[in-house]
Short mmCIF file of C-alpha atoms in Angstrom, two decimals:
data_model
loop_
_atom_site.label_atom_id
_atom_site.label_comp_id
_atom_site.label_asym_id
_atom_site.label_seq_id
_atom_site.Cartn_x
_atom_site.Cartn_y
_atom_site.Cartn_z
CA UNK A 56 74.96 94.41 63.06
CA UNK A 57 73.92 97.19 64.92
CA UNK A 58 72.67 100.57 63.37
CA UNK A 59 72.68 103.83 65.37
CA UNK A 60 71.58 107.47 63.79
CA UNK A 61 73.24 111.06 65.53
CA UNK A 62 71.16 114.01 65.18
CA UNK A 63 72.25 117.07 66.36
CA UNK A 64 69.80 117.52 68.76
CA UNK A 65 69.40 114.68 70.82
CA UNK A 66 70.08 111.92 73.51
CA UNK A 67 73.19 109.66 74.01
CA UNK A 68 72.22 106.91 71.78
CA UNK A 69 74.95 104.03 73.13
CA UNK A 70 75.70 103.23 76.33
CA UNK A 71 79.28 101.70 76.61
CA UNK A 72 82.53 103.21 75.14
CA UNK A 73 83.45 102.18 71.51
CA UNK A 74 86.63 102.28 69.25
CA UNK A 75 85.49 104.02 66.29
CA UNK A 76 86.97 105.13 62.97
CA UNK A 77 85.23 107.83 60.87
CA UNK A 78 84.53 108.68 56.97
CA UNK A 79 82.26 108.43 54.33
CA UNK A 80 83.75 105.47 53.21
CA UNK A 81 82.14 105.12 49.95
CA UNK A 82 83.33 101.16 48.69
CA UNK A 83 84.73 100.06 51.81
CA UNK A 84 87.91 99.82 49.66
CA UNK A 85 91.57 98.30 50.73
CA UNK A 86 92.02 102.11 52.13
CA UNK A 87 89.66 102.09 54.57
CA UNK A 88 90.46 98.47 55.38
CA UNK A 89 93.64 99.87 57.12
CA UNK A 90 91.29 102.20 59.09
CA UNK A 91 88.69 99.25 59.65
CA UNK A 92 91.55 96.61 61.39
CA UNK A 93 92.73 99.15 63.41
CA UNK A 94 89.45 99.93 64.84
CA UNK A 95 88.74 96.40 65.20
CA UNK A 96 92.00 95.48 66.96
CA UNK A 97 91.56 98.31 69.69
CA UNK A 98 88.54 97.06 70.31
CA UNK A 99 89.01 93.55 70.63
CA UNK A 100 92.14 94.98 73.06
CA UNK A 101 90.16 97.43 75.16
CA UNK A 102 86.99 95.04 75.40
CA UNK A 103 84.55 97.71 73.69
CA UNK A 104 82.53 97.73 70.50
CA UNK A 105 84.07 98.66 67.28
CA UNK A 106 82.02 101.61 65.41
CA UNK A 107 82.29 102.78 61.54
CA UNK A 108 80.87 106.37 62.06
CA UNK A 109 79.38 107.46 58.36
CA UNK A 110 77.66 110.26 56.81
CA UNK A 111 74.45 110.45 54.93
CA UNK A 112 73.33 112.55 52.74
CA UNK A 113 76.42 112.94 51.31
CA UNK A 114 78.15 115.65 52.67
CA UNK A 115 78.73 117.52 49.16
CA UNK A 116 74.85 117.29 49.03
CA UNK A 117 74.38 119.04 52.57
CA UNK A 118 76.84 122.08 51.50
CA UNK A 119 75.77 122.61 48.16
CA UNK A 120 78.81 121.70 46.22
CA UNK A 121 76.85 118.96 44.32
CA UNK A 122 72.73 117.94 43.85
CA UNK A 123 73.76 114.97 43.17
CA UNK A 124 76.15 112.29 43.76
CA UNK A 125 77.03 109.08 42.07
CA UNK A 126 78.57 106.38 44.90
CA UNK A 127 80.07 103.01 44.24
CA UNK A 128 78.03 101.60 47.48
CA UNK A 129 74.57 102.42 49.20
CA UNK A 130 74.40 102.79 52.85
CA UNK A 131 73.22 99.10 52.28
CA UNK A 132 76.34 98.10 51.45
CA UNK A 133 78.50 100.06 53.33
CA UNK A 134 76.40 98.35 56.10
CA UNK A 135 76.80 95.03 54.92
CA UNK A 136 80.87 94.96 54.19
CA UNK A 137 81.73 96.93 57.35
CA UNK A 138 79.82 93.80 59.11
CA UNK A 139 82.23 91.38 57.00
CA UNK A 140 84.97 93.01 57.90
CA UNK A 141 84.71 92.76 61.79
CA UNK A 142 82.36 95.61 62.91
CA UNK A 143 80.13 95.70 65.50
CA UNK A 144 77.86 98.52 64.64
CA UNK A 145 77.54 101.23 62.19
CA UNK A 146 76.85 104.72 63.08
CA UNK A 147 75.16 106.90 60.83
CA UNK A 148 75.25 110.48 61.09
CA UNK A 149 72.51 112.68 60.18
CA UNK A 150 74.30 115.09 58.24
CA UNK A 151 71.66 118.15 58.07
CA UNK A 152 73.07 121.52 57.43
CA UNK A 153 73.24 122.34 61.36
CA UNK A 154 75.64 119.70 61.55
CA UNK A 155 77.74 120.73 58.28
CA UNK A 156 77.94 124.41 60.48
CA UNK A 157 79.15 123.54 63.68
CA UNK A 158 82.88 124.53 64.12
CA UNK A 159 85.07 121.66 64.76
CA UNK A 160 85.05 121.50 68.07
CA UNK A 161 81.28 121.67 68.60
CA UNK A 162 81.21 118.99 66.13
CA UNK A 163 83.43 116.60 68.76
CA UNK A 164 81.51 117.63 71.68
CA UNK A 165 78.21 116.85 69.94
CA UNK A 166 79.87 113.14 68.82
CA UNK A 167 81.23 112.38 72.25
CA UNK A 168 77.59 113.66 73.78
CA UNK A 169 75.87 110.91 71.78
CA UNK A 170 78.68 108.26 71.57
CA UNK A 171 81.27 107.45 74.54
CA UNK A 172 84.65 107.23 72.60
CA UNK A 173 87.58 105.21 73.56
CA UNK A 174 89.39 105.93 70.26
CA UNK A 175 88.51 107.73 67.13
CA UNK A 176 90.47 106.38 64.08
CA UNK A 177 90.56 108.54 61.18
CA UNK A 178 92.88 108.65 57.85
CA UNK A 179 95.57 111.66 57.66
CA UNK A 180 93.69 113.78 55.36
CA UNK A 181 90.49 113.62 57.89
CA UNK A 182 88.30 117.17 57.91
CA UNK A 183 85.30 117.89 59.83
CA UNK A 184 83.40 121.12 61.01
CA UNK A 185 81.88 123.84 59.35
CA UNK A 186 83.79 124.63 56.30
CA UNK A 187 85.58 121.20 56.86
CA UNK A 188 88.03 123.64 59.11
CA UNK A 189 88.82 121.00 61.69
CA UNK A 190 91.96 118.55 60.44
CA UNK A 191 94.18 116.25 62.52
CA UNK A 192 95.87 118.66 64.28
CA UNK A 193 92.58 120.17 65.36
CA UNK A 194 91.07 116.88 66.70
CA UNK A 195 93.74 115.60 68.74
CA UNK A 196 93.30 119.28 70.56
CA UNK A 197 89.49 118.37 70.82
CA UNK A 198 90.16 115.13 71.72
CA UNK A 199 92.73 115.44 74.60
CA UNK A 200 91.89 114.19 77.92
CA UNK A 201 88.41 112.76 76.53
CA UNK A 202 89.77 109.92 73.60
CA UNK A 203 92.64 108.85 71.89
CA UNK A 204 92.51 109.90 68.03
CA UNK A 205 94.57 107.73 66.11
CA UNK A 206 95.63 108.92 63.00
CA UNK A 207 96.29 106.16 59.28
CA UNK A 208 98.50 106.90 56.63
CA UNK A 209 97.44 106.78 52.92
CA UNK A 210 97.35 103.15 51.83
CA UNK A 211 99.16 103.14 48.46
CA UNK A 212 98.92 101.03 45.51
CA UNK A 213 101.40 101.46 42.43
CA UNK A 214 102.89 104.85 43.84
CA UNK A 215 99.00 106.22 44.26
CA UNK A 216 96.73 106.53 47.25
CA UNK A 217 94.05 104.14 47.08
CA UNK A 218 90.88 106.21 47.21
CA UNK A 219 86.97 106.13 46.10
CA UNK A 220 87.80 108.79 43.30
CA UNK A 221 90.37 106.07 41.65
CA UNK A 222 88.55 103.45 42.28
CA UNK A 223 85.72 105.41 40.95
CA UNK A 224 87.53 106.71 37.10
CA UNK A 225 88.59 102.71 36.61
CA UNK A 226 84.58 102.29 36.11
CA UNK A 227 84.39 105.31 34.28
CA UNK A 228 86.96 103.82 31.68
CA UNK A 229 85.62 100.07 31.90
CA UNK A 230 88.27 98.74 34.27
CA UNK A 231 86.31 97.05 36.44
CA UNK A 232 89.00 94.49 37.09
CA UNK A 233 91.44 96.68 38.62
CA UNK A 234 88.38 98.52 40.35
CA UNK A 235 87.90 94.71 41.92
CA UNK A 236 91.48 94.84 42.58
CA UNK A 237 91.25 98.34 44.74
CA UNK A 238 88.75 97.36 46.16
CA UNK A 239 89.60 94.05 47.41
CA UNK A 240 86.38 92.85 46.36
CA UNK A 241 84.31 92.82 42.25
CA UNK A 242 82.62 95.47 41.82
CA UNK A 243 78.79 95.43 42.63
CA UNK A 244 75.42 97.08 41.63
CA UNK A 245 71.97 96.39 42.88
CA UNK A 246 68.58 97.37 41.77
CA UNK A 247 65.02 95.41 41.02
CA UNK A 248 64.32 93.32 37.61
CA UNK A 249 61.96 95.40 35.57
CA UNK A 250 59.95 94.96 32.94
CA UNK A 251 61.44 95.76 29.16
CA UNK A 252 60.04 94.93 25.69
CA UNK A 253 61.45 91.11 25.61
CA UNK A 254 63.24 91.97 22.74
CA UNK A 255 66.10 89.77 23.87
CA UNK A 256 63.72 86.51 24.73
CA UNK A 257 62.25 86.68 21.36
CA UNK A 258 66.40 85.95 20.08
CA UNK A 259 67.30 83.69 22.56
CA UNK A 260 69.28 85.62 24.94
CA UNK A 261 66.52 86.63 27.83
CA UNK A 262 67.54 89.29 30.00
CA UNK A 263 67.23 90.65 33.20
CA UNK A 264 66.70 94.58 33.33
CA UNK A 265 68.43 96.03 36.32
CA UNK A 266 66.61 99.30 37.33
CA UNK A 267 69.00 100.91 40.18
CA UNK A 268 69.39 103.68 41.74
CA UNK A 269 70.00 106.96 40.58
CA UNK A 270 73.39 107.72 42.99
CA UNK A 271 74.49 103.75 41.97
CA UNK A 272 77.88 104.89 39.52
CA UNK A 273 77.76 102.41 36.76
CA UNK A 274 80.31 101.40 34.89
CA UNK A 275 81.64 102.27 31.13
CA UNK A 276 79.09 101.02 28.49
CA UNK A 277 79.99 98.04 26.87
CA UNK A 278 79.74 93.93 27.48
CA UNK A 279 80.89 92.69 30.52
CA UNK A 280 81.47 88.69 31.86
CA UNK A 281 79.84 89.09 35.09
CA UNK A 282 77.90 87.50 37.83
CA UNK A 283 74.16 87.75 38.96
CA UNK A 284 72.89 87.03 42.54
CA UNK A 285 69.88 86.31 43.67
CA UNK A 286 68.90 84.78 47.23
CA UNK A 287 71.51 83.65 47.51
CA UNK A 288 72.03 81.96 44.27
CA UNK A 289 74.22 82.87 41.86
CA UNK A 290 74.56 82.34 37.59
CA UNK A 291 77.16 83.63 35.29
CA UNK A 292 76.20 86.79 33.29
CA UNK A 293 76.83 88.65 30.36
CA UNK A 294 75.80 91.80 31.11
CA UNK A 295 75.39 94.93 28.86
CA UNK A 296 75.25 98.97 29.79
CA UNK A 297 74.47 100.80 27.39
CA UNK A 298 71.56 102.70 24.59
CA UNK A 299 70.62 99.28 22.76
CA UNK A 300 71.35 101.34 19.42
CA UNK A 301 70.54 98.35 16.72
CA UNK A 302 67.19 97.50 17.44
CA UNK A 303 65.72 98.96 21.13
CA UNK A 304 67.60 102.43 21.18
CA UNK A 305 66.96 103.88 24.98
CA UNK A 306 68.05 107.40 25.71
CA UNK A 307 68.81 106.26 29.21
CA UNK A 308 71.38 104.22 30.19
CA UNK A 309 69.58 100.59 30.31
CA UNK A 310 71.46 97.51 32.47
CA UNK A 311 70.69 93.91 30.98
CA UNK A 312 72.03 90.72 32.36
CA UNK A 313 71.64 87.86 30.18
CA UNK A 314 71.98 84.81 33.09
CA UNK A 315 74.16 81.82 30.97
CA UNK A 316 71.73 78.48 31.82
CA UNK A 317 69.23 80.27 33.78
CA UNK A 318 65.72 80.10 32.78
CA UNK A 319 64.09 81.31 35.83
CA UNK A 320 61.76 84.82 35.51
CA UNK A 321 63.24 87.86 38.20
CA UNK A 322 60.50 90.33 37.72
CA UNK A 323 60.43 92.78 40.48
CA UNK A 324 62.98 91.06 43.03
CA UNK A 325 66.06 91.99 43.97
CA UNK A 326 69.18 91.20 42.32
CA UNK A 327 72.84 92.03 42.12
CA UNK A 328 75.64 91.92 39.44
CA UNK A 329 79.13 91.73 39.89
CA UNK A 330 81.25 92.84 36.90
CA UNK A 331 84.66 90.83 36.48
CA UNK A 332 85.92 91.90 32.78
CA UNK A 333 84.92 94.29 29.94
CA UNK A 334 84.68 92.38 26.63
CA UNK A 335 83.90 95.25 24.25
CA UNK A 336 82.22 98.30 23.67
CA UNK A 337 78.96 98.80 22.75
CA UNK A 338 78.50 99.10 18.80
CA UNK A 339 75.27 99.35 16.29
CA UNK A 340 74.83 96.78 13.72
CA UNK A 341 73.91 96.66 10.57
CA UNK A 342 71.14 94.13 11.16
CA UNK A 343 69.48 91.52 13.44
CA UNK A 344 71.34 88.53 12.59
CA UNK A 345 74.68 90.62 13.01
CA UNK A 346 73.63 91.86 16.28
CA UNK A 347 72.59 87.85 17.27
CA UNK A 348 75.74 86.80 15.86
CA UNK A 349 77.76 89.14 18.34
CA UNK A 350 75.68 88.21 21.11
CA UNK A 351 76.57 84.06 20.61
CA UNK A 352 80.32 85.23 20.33
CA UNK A 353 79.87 87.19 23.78
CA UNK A 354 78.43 84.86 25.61
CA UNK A 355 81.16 82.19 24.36
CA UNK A 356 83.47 84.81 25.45
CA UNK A 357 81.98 84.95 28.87
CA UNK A 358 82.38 81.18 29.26
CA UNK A 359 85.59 81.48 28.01
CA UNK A 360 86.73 84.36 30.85
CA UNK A 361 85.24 82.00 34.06
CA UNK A 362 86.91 78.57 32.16
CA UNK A 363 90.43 80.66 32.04
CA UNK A 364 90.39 82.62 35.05
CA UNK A 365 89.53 79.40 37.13
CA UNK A 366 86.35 81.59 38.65
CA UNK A 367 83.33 79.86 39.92
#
């Protein structure tokens, strides 16, 4: 995978002519695969590269409408799936507030001066340029007699557009299976294994405490059957978001993964969960041995979910 960053001021930073589709594409979700196919079939037909032209920061962040935005994917990931799904390189545009202010058409003629385009592929509710005045109409008028802009319909699911916002309130409320669904893919958070108080080791359920980004959007508090990954190796989880209000109360959101016949210690590395179903909410108990109780029946529960779903 190849990884290419546009700043306003600067050189051409390929040399041959690519296919390209553009967006923020937060999740890489069945959406943007609609976007993502056609860019790869043009360019497997005109015998170019295939591009996924992003954004980062945010563009909310660079105008001002928000300080700070919650994502279901990093630029990591983004990175990662858009290589799964067939493309060649990604190209990330540095989106300072010069950029945000150039009018739509000095926003194409500052892509096309870096990047050679065969065909721009965007979806039908595409903006760009200062004020995000520039639409569809606007860029096939930039783009005539330089690239073909080909425009994708909304990809619906159930009578709604599939979109990062849906996708995005399905977390919010614990759905993280029809998030998977959306997506096309389970749901996924990264971070490092930190250090907590080893409450959990002391009652026979050791856990792993994800520490993740601040933009990463997690999902609903409660138990979840999940999945951890690391190198490459994976264990079945049951993992918990939430305040620990029985006998570790946080104020801030903790993530623990509890990995089902894993013994191994995770301190400091990387890891990811995947989150399949949500089990229950999170609750205070009136003591210890309740709270243990629970946490046998939930990890039963998580065996249970992978036995009758037929997941490995």
């Amino acid at each position: 995978m190849k990884v290419d960053t546009i700043r306003t001021q600067g050189e051409q930073i390929i040399d041959g002519p690519v296919c390209a589709c553009i967006g923020y594409f937060d999740g890489l979700h069945r959406g943007h695969r609609a976007l993502i196919d056609e860019t790869v079939s043009r360019a497997k037909a005109a015998g170019c590269e295939s591009a996924l032209i992003t954004f980062s920061p945010d563009p909310w962040i660079t105008i001002g409408k928000m300080s700070k935005v919650q994502h279901l994917t990093t630029m990591e990931q983004r990175i990662e799936l858009a290589g799964r799904m067939g493309i060649d390189r990604v190209i990330i545009l540095d989106f300072v507030k010069a950029m945000a202010e150039l009018p739509p058409k000095a926003f194409i003629d500052m892509l096309v001066t870096h990047c050679p385009l065969k065909a721009l592929i965007c979806g039908f509710d595409f903006h760009y340029g200062k004020f995000g005045s520039g639409s569809v109409e606007t860029l096939r008028r930039d783009a005539a007699g330089r690239f073909e802009v080909i425009v994708i319909e909304a990809v619906n699911d159930h009578g709604d557009k599939i979109s990062s916002s849906r996708i995005s309130l399905c977390l919010q409320q614990g759905e993280v299976a029809e998030a998977g669904r959306l997506l096309g893919y389970p749901y996924e958070i990264r971070g490092v294994v930190g250090h907590g108080r080893q409450k959990g080791r002391q009652w026979g359920f050791p856990t792993a405490n994800l520490i993740t980004d601040e933009e990463t959007l997690l999902p609903l508090g409660g138990v979840y059957a999940g999945e951890a990954q690391w190198e490459g190796q994976c264990w079945k989880a049951m993992i918990n978001i939430g305040h620990n209000p029985t006998c570790n109360p946080v104020r801030q959101l903790s993530v623990e993964a509890h990995l089902l016949d894993c013994s191994q210690n995770f301190y400091d590395q990387p890891m990811r969960l995947r989150f399949y179903k949500r089990l229950r909410a999170e609750q205070q108990f009136a003591s210890l041995n309740e709270l243990i109780d629970q946490l046998h029946r939930d990890r039963q529960s998580v065996r249970d979910y992978f036995q009758e779903s037929g997941h490995e």
